[in-house]
Coordinates of C-alpha atoms and ligand atoms in Angstrom, one line a residue:
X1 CA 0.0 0.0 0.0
X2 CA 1.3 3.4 -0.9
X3 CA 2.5 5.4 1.9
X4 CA -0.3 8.3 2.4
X5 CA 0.6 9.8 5.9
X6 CA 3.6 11.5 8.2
X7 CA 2.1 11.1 12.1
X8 CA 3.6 14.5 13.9
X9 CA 3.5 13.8 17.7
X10 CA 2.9 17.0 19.6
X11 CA 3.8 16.4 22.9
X12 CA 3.2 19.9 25.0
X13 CA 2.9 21.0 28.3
X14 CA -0.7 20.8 29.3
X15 CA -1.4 18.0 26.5
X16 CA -0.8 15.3 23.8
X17 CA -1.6 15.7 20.3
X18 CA -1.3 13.4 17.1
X19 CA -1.8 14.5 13.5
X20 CA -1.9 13.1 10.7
X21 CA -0.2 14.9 7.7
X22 CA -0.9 14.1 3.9
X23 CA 1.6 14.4 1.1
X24 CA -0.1 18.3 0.3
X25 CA 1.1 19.3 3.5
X26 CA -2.6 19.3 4.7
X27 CA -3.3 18.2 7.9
X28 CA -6.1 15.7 7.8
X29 CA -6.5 14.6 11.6
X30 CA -5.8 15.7 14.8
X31 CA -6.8 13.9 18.4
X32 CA -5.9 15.4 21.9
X33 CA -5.5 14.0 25.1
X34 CA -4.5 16.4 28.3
X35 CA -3.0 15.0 30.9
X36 CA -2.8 16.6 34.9
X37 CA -0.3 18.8 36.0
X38 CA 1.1 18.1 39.6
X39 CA 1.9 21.2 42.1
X40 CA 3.6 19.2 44.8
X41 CA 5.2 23.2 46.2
X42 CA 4.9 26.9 45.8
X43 CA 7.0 27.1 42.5
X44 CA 7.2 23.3 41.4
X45 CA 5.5 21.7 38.6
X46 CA 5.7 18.0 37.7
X47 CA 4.2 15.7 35.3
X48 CA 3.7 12.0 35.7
X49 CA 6.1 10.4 32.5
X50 CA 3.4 7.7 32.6
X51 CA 0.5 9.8 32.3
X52 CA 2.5 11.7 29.6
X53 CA 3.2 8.4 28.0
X54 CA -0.8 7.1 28.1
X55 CA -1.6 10.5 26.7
X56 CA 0.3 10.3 24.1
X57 CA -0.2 7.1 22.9
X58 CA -3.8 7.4 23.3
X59 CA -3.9 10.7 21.1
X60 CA -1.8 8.2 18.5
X61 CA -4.1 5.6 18.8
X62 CA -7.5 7.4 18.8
X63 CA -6.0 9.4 15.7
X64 CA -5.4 6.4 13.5
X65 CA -8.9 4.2 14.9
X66 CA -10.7 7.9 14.2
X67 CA -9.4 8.3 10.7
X68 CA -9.2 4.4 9.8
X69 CA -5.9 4.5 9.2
X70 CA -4.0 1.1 8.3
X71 CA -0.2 1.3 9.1
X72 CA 1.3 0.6 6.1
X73 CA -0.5 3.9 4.6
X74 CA 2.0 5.4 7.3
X75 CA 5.3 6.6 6.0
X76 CA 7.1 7.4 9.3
X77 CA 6.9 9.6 13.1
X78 CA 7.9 12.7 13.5
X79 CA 8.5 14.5 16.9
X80 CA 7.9 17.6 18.4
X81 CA 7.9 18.2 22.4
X82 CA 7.9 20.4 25.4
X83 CA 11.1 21.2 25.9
X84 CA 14.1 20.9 28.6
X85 CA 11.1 19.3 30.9
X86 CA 13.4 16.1 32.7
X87 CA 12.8 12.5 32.9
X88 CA 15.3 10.0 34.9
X89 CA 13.9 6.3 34.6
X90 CA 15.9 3.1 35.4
X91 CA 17.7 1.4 32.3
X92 CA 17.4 -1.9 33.7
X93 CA 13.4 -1.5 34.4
X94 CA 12.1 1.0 32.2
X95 CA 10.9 2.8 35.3
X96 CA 11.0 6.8 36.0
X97 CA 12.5 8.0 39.3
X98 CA 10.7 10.1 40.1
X99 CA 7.7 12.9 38.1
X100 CA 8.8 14.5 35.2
X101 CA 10.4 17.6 36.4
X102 CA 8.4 20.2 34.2
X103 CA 10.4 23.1 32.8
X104 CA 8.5 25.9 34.7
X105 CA 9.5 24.2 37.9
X106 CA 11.8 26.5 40.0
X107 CA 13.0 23.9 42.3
X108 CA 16.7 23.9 41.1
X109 CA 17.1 27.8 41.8
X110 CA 19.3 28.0 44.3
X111 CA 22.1 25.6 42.5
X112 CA 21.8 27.6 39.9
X113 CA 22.3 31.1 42.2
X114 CA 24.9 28.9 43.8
X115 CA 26.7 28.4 40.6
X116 CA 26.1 31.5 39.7
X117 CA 27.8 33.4 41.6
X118 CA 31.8 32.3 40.0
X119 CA 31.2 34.7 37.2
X120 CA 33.8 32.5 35.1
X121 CA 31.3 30.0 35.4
X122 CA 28.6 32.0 34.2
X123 CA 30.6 33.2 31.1
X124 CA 32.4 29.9 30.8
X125 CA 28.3 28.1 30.4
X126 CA 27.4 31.1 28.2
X127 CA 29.7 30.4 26.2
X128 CA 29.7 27.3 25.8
X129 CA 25.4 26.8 25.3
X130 CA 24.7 30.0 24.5
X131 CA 21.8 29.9 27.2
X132 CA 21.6 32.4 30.4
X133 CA 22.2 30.0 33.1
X134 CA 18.7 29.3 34.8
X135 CA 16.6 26.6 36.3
X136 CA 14.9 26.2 33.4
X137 CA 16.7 24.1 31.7
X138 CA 17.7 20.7 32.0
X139 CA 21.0 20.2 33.8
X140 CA 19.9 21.8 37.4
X141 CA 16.8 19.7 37.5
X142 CA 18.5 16.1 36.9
X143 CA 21.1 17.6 39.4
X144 CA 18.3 17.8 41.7
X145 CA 16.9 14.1 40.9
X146 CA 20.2 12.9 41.6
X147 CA 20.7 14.7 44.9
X148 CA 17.6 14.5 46.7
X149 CA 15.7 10.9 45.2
X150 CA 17.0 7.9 47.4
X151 CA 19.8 5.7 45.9
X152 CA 19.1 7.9 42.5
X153 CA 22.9 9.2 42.7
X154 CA 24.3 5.3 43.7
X155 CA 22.3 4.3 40.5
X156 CA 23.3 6.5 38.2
X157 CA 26.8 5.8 39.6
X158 CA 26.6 2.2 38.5
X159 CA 25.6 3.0 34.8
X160 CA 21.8 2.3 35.5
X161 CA 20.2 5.5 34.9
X162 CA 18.8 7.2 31.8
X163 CA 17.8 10.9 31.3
X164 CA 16.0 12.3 28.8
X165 CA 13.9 15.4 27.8
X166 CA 10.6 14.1 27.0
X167 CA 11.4 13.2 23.1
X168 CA 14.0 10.7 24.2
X169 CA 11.2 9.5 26.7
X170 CA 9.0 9.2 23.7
X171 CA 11.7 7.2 21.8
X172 CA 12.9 5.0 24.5
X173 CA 9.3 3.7 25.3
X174 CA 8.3 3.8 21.5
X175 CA 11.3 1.4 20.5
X176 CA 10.5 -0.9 23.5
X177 CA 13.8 0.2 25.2
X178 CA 16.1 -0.6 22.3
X179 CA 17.0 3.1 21.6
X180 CA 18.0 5.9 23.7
X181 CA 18.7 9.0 21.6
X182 CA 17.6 12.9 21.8
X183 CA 17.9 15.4 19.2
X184 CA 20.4 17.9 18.7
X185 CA 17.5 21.0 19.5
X186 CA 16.7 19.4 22.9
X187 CA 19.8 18.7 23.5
X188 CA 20.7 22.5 23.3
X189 CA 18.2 23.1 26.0
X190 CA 19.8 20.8 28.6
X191 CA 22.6 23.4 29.2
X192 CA 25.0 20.2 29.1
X193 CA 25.7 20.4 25.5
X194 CA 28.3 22.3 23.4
X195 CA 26.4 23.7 20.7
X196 CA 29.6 24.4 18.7
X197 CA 30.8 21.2 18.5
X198 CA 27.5 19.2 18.9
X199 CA 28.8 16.9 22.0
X200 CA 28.1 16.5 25.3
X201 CA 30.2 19.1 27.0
X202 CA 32.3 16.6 29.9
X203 CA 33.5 20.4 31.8
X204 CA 29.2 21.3 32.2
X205 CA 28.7 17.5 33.0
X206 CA 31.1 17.6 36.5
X207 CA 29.9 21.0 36.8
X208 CA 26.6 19.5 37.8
X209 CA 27.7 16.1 38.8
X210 CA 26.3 14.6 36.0
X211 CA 27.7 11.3 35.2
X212 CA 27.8 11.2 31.1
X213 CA 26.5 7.4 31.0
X214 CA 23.1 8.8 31.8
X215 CA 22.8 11.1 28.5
X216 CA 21.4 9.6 25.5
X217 CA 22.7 9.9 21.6
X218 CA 22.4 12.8 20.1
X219 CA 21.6 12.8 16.6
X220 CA 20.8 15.0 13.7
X221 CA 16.8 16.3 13.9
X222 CA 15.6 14.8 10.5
X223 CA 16.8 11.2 10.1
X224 CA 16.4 7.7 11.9
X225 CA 16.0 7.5 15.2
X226 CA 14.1 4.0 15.7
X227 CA 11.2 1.6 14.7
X228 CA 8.5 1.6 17.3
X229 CA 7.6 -1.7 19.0
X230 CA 5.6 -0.9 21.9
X231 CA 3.3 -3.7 22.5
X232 CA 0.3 -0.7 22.8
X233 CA 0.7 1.0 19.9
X234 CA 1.7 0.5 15.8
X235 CA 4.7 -1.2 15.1
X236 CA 7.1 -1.5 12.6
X237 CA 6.9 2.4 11.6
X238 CA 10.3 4.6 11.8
X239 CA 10.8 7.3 14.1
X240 CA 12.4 9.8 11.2
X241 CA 12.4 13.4 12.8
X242 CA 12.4 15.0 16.2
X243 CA 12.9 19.0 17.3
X244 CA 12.0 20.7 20.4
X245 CA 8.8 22.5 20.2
X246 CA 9.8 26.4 19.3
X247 CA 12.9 24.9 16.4
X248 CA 10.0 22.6 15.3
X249 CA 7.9 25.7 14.4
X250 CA 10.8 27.5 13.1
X251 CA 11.2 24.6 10.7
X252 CA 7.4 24.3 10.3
X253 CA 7.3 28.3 9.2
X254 CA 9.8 27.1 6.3
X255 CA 12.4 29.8 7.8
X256 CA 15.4 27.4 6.9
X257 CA 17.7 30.2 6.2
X258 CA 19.3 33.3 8.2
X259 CA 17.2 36.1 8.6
X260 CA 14.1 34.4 8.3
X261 CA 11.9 34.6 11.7
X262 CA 8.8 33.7 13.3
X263 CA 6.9 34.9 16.4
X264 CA 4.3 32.4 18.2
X265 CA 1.6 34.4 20.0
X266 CA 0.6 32.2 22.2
X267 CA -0.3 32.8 26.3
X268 CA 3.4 34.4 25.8
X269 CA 5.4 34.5 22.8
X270 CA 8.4 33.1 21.4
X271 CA 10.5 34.4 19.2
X272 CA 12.7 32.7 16.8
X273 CA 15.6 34.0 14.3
X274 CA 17.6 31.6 12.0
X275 CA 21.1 32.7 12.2
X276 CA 22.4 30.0 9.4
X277 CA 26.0 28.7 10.6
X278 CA 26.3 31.1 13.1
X279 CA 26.0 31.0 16.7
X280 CA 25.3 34.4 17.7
X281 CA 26.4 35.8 21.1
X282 CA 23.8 38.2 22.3
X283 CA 24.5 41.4 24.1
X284 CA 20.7 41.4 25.2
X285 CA 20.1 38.4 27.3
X286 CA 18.9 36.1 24.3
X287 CA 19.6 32.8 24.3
X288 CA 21.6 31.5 21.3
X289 CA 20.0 27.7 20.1
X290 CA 20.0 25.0 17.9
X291 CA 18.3 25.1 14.8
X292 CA 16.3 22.3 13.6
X293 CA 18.0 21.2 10.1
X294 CA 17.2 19.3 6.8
X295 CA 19.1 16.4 6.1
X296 CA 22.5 16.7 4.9
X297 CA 23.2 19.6 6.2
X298 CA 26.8 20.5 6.4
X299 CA 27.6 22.6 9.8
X300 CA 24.9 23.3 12.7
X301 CA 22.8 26.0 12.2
X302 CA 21.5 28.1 14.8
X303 CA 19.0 30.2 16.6
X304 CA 18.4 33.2 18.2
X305 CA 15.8 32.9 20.8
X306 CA 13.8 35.2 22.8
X307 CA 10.3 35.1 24.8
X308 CA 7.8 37.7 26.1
X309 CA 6.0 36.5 29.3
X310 CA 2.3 37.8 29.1
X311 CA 1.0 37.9 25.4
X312 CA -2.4 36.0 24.7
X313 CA -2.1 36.0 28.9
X314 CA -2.8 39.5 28.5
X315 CA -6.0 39.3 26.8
X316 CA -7.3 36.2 29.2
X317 CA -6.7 38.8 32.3
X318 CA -8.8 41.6 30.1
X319 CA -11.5 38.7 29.7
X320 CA -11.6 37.1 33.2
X321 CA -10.4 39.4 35.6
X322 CA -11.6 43.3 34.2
X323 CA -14.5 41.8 32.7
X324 CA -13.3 44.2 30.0
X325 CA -14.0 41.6 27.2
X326 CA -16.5 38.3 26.7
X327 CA -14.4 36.6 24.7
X328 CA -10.8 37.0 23.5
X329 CA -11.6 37.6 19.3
X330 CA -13.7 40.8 21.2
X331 CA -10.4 42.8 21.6
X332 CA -10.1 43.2 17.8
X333 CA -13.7 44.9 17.8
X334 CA -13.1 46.8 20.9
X335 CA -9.6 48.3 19.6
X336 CA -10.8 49.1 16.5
X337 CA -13.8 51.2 17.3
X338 CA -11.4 53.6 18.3
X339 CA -8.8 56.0 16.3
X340 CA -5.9 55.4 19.1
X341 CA -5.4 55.0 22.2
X342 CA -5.3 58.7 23.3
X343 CA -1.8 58.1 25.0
X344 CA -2.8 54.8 27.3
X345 CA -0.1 52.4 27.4
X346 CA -0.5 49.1 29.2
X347 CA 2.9 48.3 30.6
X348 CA 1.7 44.2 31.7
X349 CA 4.9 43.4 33.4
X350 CA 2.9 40.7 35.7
X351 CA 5.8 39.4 36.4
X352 CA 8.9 41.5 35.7
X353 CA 10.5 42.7 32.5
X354 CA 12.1 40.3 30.3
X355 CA 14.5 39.8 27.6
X356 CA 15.6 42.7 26.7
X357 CA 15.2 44.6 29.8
X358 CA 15.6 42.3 32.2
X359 CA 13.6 43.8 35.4
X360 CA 12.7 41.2 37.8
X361 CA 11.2 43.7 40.2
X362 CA 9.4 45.5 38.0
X363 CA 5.5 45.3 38.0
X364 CA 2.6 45.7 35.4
X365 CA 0.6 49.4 35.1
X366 CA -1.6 50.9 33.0
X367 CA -0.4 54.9 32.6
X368 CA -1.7 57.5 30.4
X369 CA -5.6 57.3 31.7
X370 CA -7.5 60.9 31.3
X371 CA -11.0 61.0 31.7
X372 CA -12.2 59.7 28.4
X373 CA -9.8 56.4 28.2
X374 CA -12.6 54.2 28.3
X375 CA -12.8 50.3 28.2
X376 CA -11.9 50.4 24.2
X377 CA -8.7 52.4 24.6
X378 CA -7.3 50.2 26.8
X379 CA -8.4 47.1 25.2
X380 CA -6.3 48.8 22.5
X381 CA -3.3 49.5 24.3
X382 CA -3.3 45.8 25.5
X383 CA -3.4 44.7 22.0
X384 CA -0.7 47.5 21.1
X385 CA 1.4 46.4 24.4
X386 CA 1.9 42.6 22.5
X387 CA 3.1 44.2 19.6
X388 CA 5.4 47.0 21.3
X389 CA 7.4 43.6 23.5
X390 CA 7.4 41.5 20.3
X391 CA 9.2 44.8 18.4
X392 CA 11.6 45.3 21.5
X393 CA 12.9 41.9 21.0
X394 CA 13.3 42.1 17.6
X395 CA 15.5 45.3 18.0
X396 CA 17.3 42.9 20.0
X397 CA 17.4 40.2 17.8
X398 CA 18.8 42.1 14.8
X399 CA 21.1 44.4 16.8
X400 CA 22.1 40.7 18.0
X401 CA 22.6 38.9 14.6
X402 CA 23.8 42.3 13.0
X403 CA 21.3 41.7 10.2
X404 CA 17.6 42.3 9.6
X405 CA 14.4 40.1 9.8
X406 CA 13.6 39.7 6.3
X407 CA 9.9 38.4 6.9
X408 CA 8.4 37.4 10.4
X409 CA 6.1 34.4 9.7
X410 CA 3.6 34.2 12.6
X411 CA 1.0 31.7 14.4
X412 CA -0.6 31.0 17.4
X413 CA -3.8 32.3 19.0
X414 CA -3.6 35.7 18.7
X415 CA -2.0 35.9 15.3
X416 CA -5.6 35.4 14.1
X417 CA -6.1 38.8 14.9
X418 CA -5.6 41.1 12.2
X419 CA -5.7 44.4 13.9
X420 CA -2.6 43.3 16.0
X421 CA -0.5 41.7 12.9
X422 CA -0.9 45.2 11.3
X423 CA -0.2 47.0 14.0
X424 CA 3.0 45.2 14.7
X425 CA 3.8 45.0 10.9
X426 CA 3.3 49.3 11.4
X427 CA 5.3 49.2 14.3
X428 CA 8.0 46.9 13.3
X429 CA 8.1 48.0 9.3
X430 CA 7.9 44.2 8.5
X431 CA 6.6 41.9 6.5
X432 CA 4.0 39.5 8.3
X433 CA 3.3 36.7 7.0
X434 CA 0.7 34.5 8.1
X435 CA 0.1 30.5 7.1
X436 CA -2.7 28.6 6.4
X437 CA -2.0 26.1 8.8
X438 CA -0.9 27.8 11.7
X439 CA -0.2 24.6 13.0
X440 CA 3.6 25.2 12.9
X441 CA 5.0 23.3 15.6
X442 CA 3.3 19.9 14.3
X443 CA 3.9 20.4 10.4
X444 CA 7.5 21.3 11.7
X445 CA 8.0 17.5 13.0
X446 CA 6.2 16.1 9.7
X447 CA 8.7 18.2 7.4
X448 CA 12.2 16.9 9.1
X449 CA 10.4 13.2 9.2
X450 CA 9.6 13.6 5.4
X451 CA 12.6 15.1 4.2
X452 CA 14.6 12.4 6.0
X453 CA 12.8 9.8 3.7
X454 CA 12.1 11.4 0.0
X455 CA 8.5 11.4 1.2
X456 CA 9.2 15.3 0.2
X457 CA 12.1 15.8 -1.6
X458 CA 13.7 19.0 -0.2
X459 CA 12.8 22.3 1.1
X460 CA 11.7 23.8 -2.0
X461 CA 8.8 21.3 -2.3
X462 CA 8.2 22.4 1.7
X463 CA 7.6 25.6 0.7
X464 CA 5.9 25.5 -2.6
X465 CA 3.1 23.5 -0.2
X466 CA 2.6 26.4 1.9
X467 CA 0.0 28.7 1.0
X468 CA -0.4 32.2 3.0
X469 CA -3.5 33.0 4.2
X470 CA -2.3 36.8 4.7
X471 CA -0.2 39.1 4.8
X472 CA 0.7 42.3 6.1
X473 CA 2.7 45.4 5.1
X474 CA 3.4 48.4 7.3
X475 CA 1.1 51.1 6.5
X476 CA 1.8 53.8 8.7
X477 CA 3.0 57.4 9.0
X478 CA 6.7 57.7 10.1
X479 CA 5.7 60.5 12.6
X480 CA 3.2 58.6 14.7
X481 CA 5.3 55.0 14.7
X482 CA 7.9 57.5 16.1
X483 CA 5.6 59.2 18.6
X484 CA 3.8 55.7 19.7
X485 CA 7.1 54.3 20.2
X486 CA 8.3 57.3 22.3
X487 CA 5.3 57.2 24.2
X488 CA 5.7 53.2 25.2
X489 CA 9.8 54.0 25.8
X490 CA 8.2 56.1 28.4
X491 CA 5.9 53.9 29.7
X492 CA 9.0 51.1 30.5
X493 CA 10.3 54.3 32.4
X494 CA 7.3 54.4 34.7
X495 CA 7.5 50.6 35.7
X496 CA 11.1 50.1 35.4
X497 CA 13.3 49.6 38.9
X498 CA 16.5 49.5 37.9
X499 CA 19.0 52.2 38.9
X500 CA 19.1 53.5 35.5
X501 CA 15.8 53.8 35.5
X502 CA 15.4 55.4 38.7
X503 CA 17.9 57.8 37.5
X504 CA 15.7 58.3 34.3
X505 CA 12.3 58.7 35.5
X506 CA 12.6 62.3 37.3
X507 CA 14.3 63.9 34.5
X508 CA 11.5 63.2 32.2
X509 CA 8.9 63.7 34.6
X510 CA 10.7 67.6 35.0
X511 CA 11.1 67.9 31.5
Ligands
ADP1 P1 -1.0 28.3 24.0 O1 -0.6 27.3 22.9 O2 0.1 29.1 24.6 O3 -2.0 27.7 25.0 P2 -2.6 29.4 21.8 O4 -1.7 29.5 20.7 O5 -3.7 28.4 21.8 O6 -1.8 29.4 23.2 O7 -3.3 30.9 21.9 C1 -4.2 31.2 23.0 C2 -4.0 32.6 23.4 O8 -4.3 33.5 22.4 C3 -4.9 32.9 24.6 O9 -4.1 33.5 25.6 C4 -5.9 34.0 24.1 O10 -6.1 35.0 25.0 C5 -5.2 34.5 22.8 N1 -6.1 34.8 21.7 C6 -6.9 34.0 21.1 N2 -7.6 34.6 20.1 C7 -7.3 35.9 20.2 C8 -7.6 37.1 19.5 N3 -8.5 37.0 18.5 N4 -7.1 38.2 19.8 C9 -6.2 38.3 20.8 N5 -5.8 37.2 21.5 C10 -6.3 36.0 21.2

């Protein structure tokens, strides 16, 4: 039987989703499965790897019984997961330690201050995985595993444990325990991994007491990984590509060369820049990653990487909190039944100011109100306060790379609202370009699983499948981009804490 379908797994952080992919690029079947998040402390998240495992092989299942799917019209697995989130199970038994330490947890914090605080370290672990060292990522939670689980560290000692982000969970269990490999984009998130020469980096590794035997093999993102053999689900078909969620959608966007970007705006967003074959050190507090790659490439390409904490967050607070809106497509009516804001600015710094400003302390407001800022205007300058973030971080980004964003592709939630992709195209003078599909992240896995087996012949044929459903061009005076970004410049000033800041804020409010 001809091979008709790619299966993406889409394993996330609050669910597990299957899809199946035709040879168009059209996804033709989805199934979902959440699973429960555990709270054990103030600050710690967990997941059960079991319950991540049931989900996900119940999403795969229900997909294929829902859709009638025989397994021979399946042409391989690809991949796609939350990322740095840590699993330690026994070799020997195929058991987990302990709950999947999820990547939000802040357990690990203080190693990580303790660490910290050698600034040769610090530089020494930029350097070498271009990520700001922080709990999380990988390495300080399976430090913690190993330090506080009884007999975990005597284990591991003897050889007998395995860790793995949850893709080399997936692919352990899938293959029955015959193969225990990661990609090289989660691998870049364990903040144990060189990501200039692709290994396992043995200084990081005693760093955190880390024996190496527990790390599995990394391997290139499109290509073969293993045949699944799980008793409970399909056998026989080839595991063919894996990425980490956020690389996934990069590759998923089609943005396979540098310059080429895309922004998720999801409850936050994440931003992604391909740099090609260079790893860029930021100046800004972005993190420098692994880029998800079609097969045969030459050298490792690479990432930029930056987040903004409260995006689509933003507009659930306006909805369920102010009561300002019923429902979250609402903002786009509200915001456009008026001209402008009238000089509010919503500053939602919930929980501090990140990348680039980097202001723990500081805290959200909403400045500018006279007496006619009404529930529209700042509706608006929520929607406007997404798109002012998103364009800070892009300033970074390209100051970073020393070279523009040719065209940011976008998906996610809130992308389907227009009035915010124009205003950010205004803002940012770029080129939006929005998908079809905005199902990135999965058609991301499907791609580097495909390309690995001439089920699509290269990227050009990825591309020529994807068909934009918009886009937008920036369509706005120079004058009042200037004047709106002046006026949210001085909106940071109001919230900021820092001593610059402090130093700042009179002056202007003299002046
Ligand atoms: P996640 O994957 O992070 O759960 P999604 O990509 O599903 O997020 O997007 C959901 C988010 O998008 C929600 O926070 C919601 O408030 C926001 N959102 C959805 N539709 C719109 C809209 N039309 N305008 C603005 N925000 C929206």
């Amino acid at each position: 039987m001809a091979k008709k379908y790619i299966v993406a797994l889409d394993q996330g952080t609050s669910s597990s989703r299957a899809m199946l992919i035709d040879k168009a690029g059209t996804i033709r079947g989805t199934a979902q499965l959440s699973f429960k998040q555990h709270y054990p402390a103030p600050g710690w998240v967990e997941h059960d790897p079991l319950g991540i495992l049931s989900s996900q092989l119940g999403a795969l299942t229900n997909l294929l019984i829902t859709h009638a799917v025989e397994p021979d019209e399946i042409e391989s697995i690809g991949i796609t997961n939350q990322r740095e989130t840590t699993v330690v199970w026994n070799r020997e038994t195929g058991e987990p330690l302990c709950n999947a330490i999820v990547w939000q947890c802040r357990r690990s914090a203080p190693l990580i201050e303790k660490l910290c605080a050698d600034e040769q370290v610090v530089k020494r672990i930029v350097q070498t995985t271009g990520l700001v060292p922080d709990a999380y990522f990988s390495a300080s939670k399976i430090a913690w595993i190993l330090d506080n689980i009884p007999d975990a560290r005597a284990l591991a000692q003897a050889g007998k444990l395995a860790f793995g982000t949850i893709d080399s969970w997936l692919i352990w269990v899938l293959t029955h325990g015959k193969v225990h490999a990661t990609d090289i984009t989660n691998a870049s998130r364990t903040m144990l991994f060189n990501i200039h020469s692709g290994s396992w980096d043995p200084w990081l590794c005693e760093l955190f007491n880390i024996p190496m035997s527990m790390l599995p093999e990394v391997k290139p993102s499109s290509g073969y990984f293993g045949t699944t053999a799980h008793p409970n689900v399909v056998g026989g078909i080839p595991i063919q590509g894996v990425a980490g969620d956020q690389q996934a959608a990069l590759f998923g966007q089609c943005c396979f060369e540098a310059g080429q970007a895309k922004n998720t705006y999801g409850t936050g967003c994440f931003l992604l820049m391909h740099t090609g074959s260079v790893a860029c050190t930021s100046t800004n507090n972005l993190v420098t990653t692994v880029a998800a790659s079609a097969p045969n490439t030459k050298h490792i390409e690479y990432a930029l990487e930056g987040s903004v904490f409260m995006a689509g967050a933003l507009i659930q607070w306006l909805r369920d909190e102010l009561g300002l809106i019923s429902s979250a497509a609402e903002s786009e009516t509200l915001a456009r039944s008026v001209e402008d804001t009238a000089g509010v600015y919503v500053v939602p710094a919930f929980t501090g100011l990140g990348a680039p400003h980097w202001d723990a302390a500081a805290r959200g407001a909403i400045v500018g109100l006279t007496r006619g800022a009404g529930r529209a205007r700042i509706v608006r300058g929520a929607l406007e306060s997404l798109a002012y973030q998103v364009n800070d971080l892009i300033d970074a980004m390209q100051t970073d790379a020393a070279q523009p964003i040719s065209v940011l592709n976008v998906d996610g939630g809130a992308a389907k609202n227009d009035f915010l992709m124009q205003f950010q195209s205004d803002i940012s003078l770029l080129r939006l370009v929005r998908p079809e599909s905005t199902e990135s992240t999965a058609l991301g896995a499907a791609y580097l699983a495909g390309l690995s087996t001439g089920f699509w012949k290269d990227v050009d044929e990825l591309r020529s499948l994807r068909s934009s459903s918009r886009e937008f061009v920036p369509d706005m005076t120079g004058e009042e981009r200037k004047g709106l970004l002046v006026g949210w410049e001085e909106a940071l000033n109001r919230v900021r804490t820092t001593e610059a800041s402090r130093k700042q804020a009179p002056q202007k409010g003299r002046s």
